[in-house]
PDB file of C-alpha atoms in Angstrom:
ATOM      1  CA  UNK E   1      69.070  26.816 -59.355  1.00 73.00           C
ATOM      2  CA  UNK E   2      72.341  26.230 -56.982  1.00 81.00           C
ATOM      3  CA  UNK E   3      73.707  23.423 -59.564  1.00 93.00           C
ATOM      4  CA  UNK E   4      75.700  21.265 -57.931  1.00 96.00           C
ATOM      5  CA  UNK E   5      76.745  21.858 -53.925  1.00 96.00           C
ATOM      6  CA  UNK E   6      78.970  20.370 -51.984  1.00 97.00           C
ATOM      7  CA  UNK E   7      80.031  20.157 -48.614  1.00 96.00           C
ATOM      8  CA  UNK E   8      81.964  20.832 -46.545  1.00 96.00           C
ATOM      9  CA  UNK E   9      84.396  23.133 -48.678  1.00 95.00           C
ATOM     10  CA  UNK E  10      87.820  22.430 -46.567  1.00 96.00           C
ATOM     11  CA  UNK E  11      87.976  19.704 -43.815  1.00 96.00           C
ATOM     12  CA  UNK E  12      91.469  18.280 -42.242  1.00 97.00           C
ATOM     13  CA  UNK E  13      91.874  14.596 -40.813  1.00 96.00           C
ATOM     14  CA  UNK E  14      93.905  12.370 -38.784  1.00 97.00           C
ATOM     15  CA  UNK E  15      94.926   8.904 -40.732  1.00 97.00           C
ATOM     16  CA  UNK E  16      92.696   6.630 -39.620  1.00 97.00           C
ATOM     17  CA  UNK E  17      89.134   8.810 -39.386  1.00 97.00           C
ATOM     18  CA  UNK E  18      86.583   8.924 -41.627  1.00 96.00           C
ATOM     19  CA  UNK E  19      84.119  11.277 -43.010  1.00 96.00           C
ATOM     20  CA  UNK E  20      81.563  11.788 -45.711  1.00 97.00           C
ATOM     21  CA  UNK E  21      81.414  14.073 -48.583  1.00 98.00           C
ATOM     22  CA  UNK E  22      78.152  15.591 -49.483  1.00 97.00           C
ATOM     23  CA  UNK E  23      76.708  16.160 -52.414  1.00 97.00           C
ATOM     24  CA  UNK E  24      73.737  17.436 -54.184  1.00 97.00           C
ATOM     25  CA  UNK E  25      72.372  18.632 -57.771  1.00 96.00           C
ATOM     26  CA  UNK E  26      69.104  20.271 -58.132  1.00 95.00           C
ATOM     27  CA  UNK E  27      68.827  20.110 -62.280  1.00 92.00           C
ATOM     28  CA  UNK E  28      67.216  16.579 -61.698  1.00 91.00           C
ATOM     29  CA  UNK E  29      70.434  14.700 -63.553  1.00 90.00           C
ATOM     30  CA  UNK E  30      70.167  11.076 -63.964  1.00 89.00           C
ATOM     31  CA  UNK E  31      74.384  10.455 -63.099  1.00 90.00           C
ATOM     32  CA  UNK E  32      76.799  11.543 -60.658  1.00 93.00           C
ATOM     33  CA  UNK E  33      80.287  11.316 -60.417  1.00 95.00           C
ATOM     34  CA  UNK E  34      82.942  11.761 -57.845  1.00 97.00           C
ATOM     35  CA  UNK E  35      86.503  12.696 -58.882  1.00 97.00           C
ATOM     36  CA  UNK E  36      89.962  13.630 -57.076  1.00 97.00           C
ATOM     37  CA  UNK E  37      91.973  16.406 -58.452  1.00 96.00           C
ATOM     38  CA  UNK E  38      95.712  15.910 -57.799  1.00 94.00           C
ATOM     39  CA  UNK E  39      98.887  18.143 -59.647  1.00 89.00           C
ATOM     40  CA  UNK E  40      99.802  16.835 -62.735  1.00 87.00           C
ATOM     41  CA  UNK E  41      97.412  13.963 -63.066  1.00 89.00           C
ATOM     42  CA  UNK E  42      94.435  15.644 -64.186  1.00 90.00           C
ATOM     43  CA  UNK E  43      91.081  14.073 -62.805  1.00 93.00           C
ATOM     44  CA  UNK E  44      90.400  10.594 -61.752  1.00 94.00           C
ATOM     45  CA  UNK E  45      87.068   9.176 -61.498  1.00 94.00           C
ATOM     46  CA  UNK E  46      86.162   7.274 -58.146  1.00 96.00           C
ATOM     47  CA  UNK E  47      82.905   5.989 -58.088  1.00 96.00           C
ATOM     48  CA  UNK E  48      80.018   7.327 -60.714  1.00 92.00           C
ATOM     49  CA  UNK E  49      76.401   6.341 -60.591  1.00 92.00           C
ATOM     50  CA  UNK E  50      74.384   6.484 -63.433  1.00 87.00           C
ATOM     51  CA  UNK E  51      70.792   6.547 -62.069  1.00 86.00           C
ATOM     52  CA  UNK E  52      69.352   6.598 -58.551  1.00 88.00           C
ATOM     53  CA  UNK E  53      69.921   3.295 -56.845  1.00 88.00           C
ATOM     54  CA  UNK E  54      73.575   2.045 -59.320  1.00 91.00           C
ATOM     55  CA  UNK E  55      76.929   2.843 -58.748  1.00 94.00           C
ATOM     56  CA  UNK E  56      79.921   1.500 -60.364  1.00 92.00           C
ATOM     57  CA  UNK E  57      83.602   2.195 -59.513  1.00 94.00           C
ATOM     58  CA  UNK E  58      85.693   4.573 -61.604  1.00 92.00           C
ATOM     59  CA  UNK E  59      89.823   4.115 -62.374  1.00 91.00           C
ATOM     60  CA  UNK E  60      90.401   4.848 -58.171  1.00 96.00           C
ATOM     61  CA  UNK E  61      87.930   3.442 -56.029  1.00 97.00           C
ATOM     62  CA  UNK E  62      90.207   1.931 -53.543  1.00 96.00           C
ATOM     63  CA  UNK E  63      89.567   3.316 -49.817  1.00 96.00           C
ATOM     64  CA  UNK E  64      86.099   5.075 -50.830  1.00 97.00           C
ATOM     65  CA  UNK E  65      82.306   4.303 -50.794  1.00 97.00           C
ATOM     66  CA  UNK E  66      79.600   5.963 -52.539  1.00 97.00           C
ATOM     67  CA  UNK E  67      76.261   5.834 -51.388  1.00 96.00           C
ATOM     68  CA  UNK E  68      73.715   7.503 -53.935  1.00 95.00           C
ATOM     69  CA  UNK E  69      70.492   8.359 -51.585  1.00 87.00           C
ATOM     70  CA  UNK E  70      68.120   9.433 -54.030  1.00 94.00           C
ATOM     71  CA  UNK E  71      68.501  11.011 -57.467  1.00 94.00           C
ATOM     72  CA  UNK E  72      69.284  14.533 -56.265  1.00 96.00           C
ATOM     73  CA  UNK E  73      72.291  13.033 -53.549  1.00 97.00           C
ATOM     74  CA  UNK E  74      75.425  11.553 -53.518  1.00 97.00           C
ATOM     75  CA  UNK E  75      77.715  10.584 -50.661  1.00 97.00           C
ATOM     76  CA  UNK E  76      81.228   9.841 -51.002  1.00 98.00           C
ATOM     77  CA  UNK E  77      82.456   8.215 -47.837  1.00 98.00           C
ATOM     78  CA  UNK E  78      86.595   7.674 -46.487  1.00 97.00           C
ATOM     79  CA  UNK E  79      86.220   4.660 -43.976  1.00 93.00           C
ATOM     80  CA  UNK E  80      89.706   5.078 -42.603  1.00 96.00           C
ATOM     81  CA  UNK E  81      91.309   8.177 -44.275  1.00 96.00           C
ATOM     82  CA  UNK E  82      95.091   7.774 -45.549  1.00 97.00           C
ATOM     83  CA  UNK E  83      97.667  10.705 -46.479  1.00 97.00           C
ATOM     84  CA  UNK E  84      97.334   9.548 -49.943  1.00 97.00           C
ATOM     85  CA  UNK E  85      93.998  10.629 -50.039  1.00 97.00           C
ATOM     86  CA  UNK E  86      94.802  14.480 -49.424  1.00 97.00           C
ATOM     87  CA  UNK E  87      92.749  15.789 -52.280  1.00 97.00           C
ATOM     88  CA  UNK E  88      90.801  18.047 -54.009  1.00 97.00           C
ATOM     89  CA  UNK E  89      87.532  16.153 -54.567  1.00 98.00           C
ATOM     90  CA  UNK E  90      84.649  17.309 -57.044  1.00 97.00           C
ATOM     91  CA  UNK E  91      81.700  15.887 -57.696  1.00 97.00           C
ATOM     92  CA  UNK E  92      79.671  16.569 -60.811  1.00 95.00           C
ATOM     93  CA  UNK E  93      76.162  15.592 -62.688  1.00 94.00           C
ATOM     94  CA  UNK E  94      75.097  15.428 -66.537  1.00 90.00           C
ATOM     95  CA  UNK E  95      71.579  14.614 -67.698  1.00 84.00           C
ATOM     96  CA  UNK E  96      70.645  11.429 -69.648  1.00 74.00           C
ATOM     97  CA  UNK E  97      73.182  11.422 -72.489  1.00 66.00           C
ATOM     98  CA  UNK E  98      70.808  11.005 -75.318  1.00 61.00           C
ATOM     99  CA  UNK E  99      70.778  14.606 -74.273  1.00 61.00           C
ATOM    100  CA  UNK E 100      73.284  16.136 -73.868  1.00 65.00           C
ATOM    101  CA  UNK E 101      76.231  13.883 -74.999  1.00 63.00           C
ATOM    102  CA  UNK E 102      78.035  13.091 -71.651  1.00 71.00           C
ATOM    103  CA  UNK E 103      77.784  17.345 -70.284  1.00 84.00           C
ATOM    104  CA  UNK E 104      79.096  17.200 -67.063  1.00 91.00           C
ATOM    105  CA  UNK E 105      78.565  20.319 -64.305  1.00 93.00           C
ATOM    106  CA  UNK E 106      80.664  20.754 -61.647  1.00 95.00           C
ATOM    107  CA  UNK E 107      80.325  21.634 -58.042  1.00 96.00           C
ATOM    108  CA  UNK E 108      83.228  24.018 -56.569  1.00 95.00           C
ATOM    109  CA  UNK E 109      84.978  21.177 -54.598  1.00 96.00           C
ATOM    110  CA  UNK E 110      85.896  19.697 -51.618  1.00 97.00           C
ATOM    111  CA  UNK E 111      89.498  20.444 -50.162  1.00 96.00           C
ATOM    112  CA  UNK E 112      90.442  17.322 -47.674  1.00 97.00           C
ATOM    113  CA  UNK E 113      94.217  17.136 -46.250  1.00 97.00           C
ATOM    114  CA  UNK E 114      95.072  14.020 -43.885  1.00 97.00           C
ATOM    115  CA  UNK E 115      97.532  14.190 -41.740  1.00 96.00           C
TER     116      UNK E 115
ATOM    117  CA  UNK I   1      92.785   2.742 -75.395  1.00 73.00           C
ATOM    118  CA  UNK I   2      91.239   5.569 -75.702  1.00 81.00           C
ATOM    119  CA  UNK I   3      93.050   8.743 -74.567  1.00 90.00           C
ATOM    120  CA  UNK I   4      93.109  12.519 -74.512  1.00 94.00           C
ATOM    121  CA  UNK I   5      96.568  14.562 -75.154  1.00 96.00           C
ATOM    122  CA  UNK I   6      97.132  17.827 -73.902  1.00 97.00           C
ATOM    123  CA  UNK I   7     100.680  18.614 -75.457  1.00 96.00           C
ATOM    124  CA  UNK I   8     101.063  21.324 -73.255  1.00 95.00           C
ATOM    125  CA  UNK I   9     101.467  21.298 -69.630  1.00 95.00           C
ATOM    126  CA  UNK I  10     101.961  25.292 -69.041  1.00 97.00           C
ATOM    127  CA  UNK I  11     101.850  27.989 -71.440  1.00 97.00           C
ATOM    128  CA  UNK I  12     101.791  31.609 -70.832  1.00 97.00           C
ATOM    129  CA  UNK I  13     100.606  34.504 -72.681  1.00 97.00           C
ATOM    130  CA  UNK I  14     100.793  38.393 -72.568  1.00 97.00           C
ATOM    131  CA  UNK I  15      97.502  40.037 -72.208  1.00 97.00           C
ATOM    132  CA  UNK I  16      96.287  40.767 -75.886  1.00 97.00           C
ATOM    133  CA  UNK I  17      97.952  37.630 -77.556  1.00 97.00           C
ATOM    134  CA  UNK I  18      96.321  34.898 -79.311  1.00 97.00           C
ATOM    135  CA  UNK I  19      95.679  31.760 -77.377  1.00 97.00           C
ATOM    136  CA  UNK I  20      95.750  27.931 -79.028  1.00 98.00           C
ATOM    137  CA  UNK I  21      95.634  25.169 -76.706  1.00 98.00           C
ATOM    138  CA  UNK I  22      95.658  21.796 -78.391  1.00 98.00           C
ATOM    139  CA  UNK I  23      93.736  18.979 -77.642  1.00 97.00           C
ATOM    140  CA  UNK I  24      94.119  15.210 -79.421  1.00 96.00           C
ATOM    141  CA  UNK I  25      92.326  12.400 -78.893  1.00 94.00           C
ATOM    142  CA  UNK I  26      92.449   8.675 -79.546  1.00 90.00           C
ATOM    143  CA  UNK I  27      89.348   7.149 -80.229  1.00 82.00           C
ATOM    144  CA  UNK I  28      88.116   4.524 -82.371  1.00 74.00           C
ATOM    145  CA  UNK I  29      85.124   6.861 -84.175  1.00 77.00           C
ATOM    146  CA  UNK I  30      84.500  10.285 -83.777  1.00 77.00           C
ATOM    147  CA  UNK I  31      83.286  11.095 -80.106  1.00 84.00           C
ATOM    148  CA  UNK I  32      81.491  14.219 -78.240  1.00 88.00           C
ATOM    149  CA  UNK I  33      84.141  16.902 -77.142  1.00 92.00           C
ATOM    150  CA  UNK I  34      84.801  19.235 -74.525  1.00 94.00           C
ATOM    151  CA  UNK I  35      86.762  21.860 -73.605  1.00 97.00           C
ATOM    152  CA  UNK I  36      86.279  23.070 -69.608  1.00 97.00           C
ATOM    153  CA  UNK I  37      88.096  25.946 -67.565  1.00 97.00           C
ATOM    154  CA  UNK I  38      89.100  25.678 -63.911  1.00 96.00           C
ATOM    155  CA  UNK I  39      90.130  29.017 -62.424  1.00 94.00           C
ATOM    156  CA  UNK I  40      92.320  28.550 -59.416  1.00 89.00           C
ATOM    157  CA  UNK I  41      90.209  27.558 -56.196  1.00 87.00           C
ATOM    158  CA  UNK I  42      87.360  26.693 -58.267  1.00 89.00           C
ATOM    159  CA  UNK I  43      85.037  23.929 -59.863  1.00 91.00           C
ATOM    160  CA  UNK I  44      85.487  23.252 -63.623  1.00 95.00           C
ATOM    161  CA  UNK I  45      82.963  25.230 -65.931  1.00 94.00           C
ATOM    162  CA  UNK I  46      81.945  24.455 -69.562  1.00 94.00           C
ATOM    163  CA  UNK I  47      83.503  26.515 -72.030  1.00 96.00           C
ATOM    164  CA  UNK I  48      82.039  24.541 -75.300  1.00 95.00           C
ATOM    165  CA  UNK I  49      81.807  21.432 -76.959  1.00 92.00           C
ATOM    166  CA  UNK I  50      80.921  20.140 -80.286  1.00 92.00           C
ATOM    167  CA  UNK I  51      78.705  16.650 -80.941  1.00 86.00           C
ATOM    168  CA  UNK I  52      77.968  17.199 -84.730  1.00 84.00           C
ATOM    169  CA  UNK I  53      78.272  19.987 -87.443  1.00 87.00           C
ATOM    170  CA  UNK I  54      79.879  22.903 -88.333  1.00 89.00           C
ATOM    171  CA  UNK I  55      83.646  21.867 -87.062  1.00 91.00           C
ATOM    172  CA  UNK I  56      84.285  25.519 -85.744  1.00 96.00           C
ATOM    173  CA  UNK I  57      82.207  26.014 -82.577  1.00 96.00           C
ATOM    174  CA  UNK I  58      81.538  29.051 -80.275  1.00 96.00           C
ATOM    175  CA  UNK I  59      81.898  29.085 -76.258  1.00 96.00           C
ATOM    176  CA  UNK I  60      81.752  31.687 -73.887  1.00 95.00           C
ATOM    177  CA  UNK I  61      84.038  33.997 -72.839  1.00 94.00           C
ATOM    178  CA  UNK I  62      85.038  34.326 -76.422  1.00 96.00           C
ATOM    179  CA  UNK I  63      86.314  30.958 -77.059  1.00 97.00           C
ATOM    180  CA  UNK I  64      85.891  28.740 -79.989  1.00 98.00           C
ATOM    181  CA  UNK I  65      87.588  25.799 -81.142  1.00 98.00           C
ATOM    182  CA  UNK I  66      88.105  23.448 -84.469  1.00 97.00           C
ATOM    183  CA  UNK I  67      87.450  20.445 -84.950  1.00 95.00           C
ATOM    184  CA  UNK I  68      89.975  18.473 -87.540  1.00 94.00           C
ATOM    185  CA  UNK I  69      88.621  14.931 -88.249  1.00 91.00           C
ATOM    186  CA  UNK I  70      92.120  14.312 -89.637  1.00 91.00           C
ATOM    187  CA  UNK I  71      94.294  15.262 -87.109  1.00 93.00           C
ATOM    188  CA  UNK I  72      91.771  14.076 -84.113  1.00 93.00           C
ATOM    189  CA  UNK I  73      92.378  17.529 -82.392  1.00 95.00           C
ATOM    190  CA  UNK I  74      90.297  19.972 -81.067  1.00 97.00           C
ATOM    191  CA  UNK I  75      92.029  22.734 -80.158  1.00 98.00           C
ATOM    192  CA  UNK I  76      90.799  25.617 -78.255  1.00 98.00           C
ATOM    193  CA  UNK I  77      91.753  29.690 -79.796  1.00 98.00           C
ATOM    194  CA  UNK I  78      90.702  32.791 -78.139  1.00 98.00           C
ATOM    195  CA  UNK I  79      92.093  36.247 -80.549  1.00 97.00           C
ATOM    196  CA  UNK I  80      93.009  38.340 -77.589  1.00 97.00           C
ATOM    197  CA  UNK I  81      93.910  36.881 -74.061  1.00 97.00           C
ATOM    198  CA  UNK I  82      92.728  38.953 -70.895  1.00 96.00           C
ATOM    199  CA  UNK I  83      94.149  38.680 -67.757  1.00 95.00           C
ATOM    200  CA  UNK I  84      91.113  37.172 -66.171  1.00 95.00           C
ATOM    201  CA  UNK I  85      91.553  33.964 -68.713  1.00 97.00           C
ATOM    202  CA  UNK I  86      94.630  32.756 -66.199  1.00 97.00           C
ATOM    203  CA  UNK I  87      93.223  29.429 -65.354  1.00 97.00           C
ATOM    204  CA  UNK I  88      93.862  25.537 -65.865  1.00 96.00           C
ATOM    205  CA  UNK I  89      92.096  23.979 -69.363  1.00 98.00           C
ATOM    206  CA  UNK I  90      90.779  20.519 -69.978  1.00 97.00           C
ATOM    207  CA  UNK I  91      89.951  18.990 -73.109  1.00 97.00           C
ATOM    208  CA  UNK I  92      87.561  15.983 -72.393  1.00 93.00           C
ATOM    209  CA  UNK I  93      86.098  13.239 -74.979  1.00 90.00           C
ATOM    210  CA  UNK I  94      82.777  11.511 -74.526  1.00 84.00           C
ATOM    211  CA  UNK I  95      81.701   8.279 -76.605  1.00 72.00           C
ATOM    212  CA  UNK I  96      78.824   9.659 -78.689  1.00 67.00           C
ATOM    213  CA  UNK I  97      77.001   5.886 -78.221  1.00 64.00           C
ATOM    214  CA  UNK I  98      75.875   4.142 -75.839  1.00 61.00           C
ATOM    215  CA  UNK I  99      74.834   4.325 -72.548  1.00 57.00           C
ATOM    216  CA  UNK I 100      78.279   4.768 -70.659  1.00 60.00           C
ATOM    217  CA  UNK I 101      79.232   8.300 -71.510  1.00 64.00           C
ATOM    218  CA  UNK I 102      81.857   8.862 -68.919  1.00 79.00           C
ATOM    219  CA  UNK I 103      84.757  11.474 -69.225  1.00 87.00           C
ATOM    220  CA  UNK I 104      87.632  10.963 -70.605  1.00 89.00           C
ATOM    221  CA  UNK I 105      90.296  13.556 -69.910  1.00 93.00           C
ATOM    222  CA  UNK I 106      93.616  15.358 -70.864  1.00 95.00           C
ATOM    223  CA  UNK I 107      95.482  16.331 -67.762  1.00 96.00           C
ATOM    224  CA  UNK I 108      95.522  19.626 -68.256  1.00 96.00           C
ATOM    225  CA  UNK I 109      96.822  22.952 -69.503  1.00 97.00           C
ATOM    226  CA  UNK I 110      98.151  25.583 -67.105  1.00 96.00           C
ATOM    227  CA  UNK I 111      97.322  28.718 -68.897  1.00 97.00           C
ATOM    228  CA  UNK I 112      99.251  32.577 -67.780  1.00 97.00           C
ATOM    229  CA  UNK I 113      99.151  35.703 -68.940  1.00 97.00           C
ATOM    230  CA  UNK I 114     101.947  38.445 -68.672  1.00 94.00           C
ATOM    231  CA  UNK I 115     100.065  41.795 -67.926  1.00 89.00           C
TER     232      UNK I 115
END
């Protein structure tokens, strides 16, 4: 099992273009989440979907769009990137939570500058 | 609101020193909770967490930590520190109801250790 992948691992943009974050788990979780990792404030959810076909916005959605293609995929998607949203950006997966309590695995991260 | 405290924002340690990183919560009944380590340039991995039981629970890399009912902590203890245990820790609480079990998360400990 890879876990959870994501790609690309480092990526640089001008304000203004966008780009899509990949992601993938192959432990057949129901929910996905995407998070930013800044210093000193810990992670913020973005967007989370809980089974194939919702999503629901987190505490920072603003600027972002989630697309979740099937259960195993979910895109994260910067329409018109902004400095502010030079990140670190992880997505992660848990199974349903009768399960496992809320578990959440991580995949390495995404690390996106804007210039 | 519900909320996680990590006291601590950096702490360092010399190699071969106990470890306690503390953890409390706010949260109207008692929830699931986490404890996950994020060594520099890398995704966040589970290190334990505790939904019911015995209030002392095991993790890997020779953690454990304590759950205190009456304090709402969790705090995380390791006996002897290795150099390889350099790394950022996050205490997270999950509701243990319900079908919304998202995250919630301290910001963060930034653990090193003195060779």
């Amino acid at each position: 099992n890879a876990g959870v992948t994501q790609t690309p691992k480092f990526q640089v943009l001008k304000t203004g273009q966008s780009m899509t974050l990949q992601c993938a788990q192959d432990m057949n979780h129901n929910s996905m989440y995407w998070y930013r990792q800044d210093p000193g404030m810990g992670l913020r959810l973005i967007y989370y979907s809980a089974s194939e076909g919702t999503t629901d916005k987190g505490e920072v959605p603003n600027g972002y769009n989630v697309s979740r293609l099937n259960k195993r995929e979910f895109s994260l998607r910067l329409e018109s990137a902004a400095p502010s949203q030079t990140s670190v950006y992880f997505c992660a997966s848990s199974p349903p939570p009768e399960a496992y309590g809320g578990t959440q695995y991580f995949g390495p991260g995404t690390r996106l500058t804007v210039l | 609101a519900q909320s996680v405290t990590q006291p601590d924002i950096h702490i360092t340690v010399s190699e071969g020193a106990s470890l306690e990183l503390r953890c409390n919560y706010s949260y109207g009944a008692t929830p699931y909770l986490f404890w996950y380590v994020q060594s520099p340039g890398q995704g966040l991995q589970l290190l334990l967490k505790y939904f019911s039981g015995d209030t002392l629970v095991q993790g890997i890399k020779g953690f454990e930590a304590e759950f205190k009912r009456s304090q709402s902590s969790f705090n995380l203890r390791k006996p002897s520190v290795h150099w390889s245990d350099a790394a950022e820790y996050f205490c997270a609480v999950a509701p243990n109801a319900g079908n919304n079990r998202k995250l919630i998360w301290g910001l963060g400990t930034s653990l090193a250790v003195n060779p």
